[in-house]
XYZ file of C-alpha atoms in Angstrom:
148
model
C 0.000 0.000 0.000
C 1.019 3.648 -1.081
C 0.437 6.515 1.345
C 0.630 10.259 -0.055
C 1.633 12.750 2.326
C 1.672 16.226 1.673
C 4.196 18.157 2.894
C 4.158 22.208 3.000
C 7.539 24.517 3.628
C 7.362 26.025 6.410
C 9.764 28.772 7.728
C 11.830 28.132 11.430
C 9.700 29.879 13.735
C 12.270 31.905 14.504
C 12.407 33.484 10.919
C 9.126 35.014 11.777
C 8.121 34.474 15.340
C 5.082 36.099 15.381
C 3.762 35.244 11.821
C 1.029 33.940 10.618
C 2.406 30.818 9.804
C 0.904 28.680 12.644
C -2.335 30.405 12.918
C -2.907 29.514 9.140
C -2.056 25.590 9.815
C -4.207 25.617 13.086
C -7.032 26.626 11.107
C -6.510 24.791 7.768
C -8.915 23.196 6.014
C -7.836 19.508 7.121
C -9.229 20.384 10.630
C -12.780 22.353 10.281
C -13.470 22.255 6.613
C -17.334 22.840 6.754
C -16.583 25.581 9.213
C -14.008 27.603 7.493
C -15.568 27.136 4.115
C -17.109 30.104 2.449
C -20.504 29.067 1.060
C -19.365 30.641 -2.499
C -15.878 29.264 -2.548
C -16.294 26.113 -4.594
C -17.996 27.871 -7.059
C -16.029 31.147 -7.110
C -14.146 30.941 -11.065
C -10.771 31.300 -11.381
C -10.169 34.349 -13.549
C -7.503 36.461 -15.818
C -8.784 39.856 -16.774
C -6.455 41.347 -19.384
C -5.436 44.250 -22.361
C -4.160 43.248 -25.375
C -4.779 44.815 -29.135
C -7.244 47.305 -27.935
C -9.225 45.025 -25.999
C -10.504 44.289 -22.918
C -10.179 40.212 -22.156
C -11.834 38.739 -19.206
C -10.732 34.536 -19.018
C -12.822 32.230 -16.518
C -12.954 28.689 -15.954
C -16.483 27.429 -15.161
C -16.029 23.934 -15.341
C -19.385 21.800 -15.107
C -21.355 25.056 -16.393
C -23.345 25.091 -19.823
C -23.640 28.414 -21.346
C -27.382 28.692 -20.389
C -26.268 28.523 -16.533
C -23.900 31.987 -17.182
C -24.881 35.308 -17.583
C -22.725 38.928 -18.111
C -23.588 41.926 -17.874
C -21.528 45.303 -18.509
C -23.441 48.609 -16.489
C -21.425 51.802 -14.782
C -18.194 50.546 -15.755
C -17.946 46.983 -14.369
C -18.118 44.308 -16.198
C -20.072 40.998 -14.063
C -20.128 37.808 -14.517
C -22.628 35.213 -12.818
C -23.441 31.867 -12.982
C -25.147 29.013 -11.286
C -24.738 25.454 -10.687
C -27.532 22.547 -10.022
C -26.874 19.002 -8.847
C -29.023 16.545 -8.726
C -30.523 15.624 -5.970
C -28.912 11.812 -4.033
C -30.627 9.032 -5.317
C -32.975 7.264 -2.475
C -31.233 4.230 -1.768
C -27.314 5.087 -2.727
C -24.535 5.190 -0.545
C -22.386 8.170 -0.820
C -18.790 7.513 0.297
C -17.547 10.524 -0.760
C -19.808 13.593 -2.449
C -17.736 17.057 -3.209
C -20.135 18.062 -5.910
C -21.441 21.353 -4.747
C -24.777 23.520 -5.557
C -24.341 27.389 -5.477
C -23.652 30.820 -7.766
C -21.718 32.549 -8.277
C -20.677 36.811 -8.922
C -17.806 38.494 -9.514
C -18.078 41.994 -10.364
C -14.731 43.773 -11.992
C -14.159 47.552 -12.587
C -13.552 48.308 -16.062
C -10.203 50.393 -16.152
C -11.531 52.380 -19.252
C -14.520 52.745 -21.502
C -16.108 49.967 -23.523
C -17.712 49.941 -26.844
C -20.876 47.622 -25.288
C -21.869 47.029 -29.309
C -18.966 45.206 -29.853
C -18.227 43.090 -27.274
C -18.138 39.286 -27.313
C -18.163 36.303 -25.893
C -17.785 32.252 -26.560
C -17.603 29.339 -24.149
C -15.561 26.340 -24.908
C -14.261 23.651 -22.960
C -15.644 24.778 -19.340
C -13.472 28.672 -20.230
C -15.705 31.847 -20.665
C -13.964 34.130 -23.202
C -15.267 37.874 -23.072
C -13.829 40.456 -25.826
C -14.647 43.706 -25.028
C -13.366 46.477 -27.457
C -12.433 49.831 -26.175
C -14.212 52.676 -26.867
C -12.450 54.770 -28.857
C -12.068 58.217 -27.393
C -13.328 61.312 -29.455
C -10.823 62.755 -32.223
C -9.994 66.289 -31.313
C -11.622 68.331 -34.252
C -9.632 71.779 -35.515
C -12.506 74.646 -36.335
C -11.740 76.873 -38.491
C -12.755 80.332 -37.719
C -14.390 82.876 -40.254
């Protein structure tokens, strides 16, 4: 039989005596995870929000979402994305050894650093990652009058 153990660095204590390093294993996850868990963790997406070629590009993995279970939304200059996630109810009669499949939604709300163009922005799903292209607005050209 094989037996993983996980090992973490940890710094001498007396590196940082009064760290947080203790504190942090004390309350890990290992010993209270129900406890410590916030109810929107699990279903909280990983995401990259970027700039590149005069574009906005917001990246999240939503794995075990369809598309209908996501919606965006771009109003006072954040851009949010939402989503929700249904499991089926346990079977009468099954035996459940282990069951980390989690119900919930999901927001997360993200200040746009600029203007967007909201007619031209767009998004695809593919392989459990929500792409969103927004295009910058472009900013007004300054116009020379010429005076009679």
């Amino acid at each position: 039989m094989t037996l993983a153990v996980s090992r973490t660095f940890r710094r001498p204590f007396w590196v940082t005596p009064f760290g947080t390093e203790g504190r942090r294993d004390f309350f890990s996850n290992r010993l209270w995870p129900e406890l410590l868990r916030d109810k929107d963790e699990d279903l909280a997406p990983n995401i990259d929000f970027i700039e590149k070629d005069g574009k906005y590009f917001l990246n999240a993995e939503l794995p075990g979402l369809k598309k209908d279970d996501i919606s965006i939304s771009i109003e006072d200059g954040y851009v949010t994305v939402s989503g929700k996630k249904e499991i089926n109810k346990e079977e009468e009669g099954t035996s459940y050894y282990l069951k980390e499949t989690r119900s919930g939604s999901f927001t997360r709300s993200f200040r746009l650093p600029g203007k967007v163009d909201k007619e031209n922005v767009d998004a695809t799903f593919k392989d459990g990652v929500l792409t969103v292209a927004m295009s910058l607005e472009k900013e007004a050209e300054t116009k020379k009058i010429e005076i009679n």
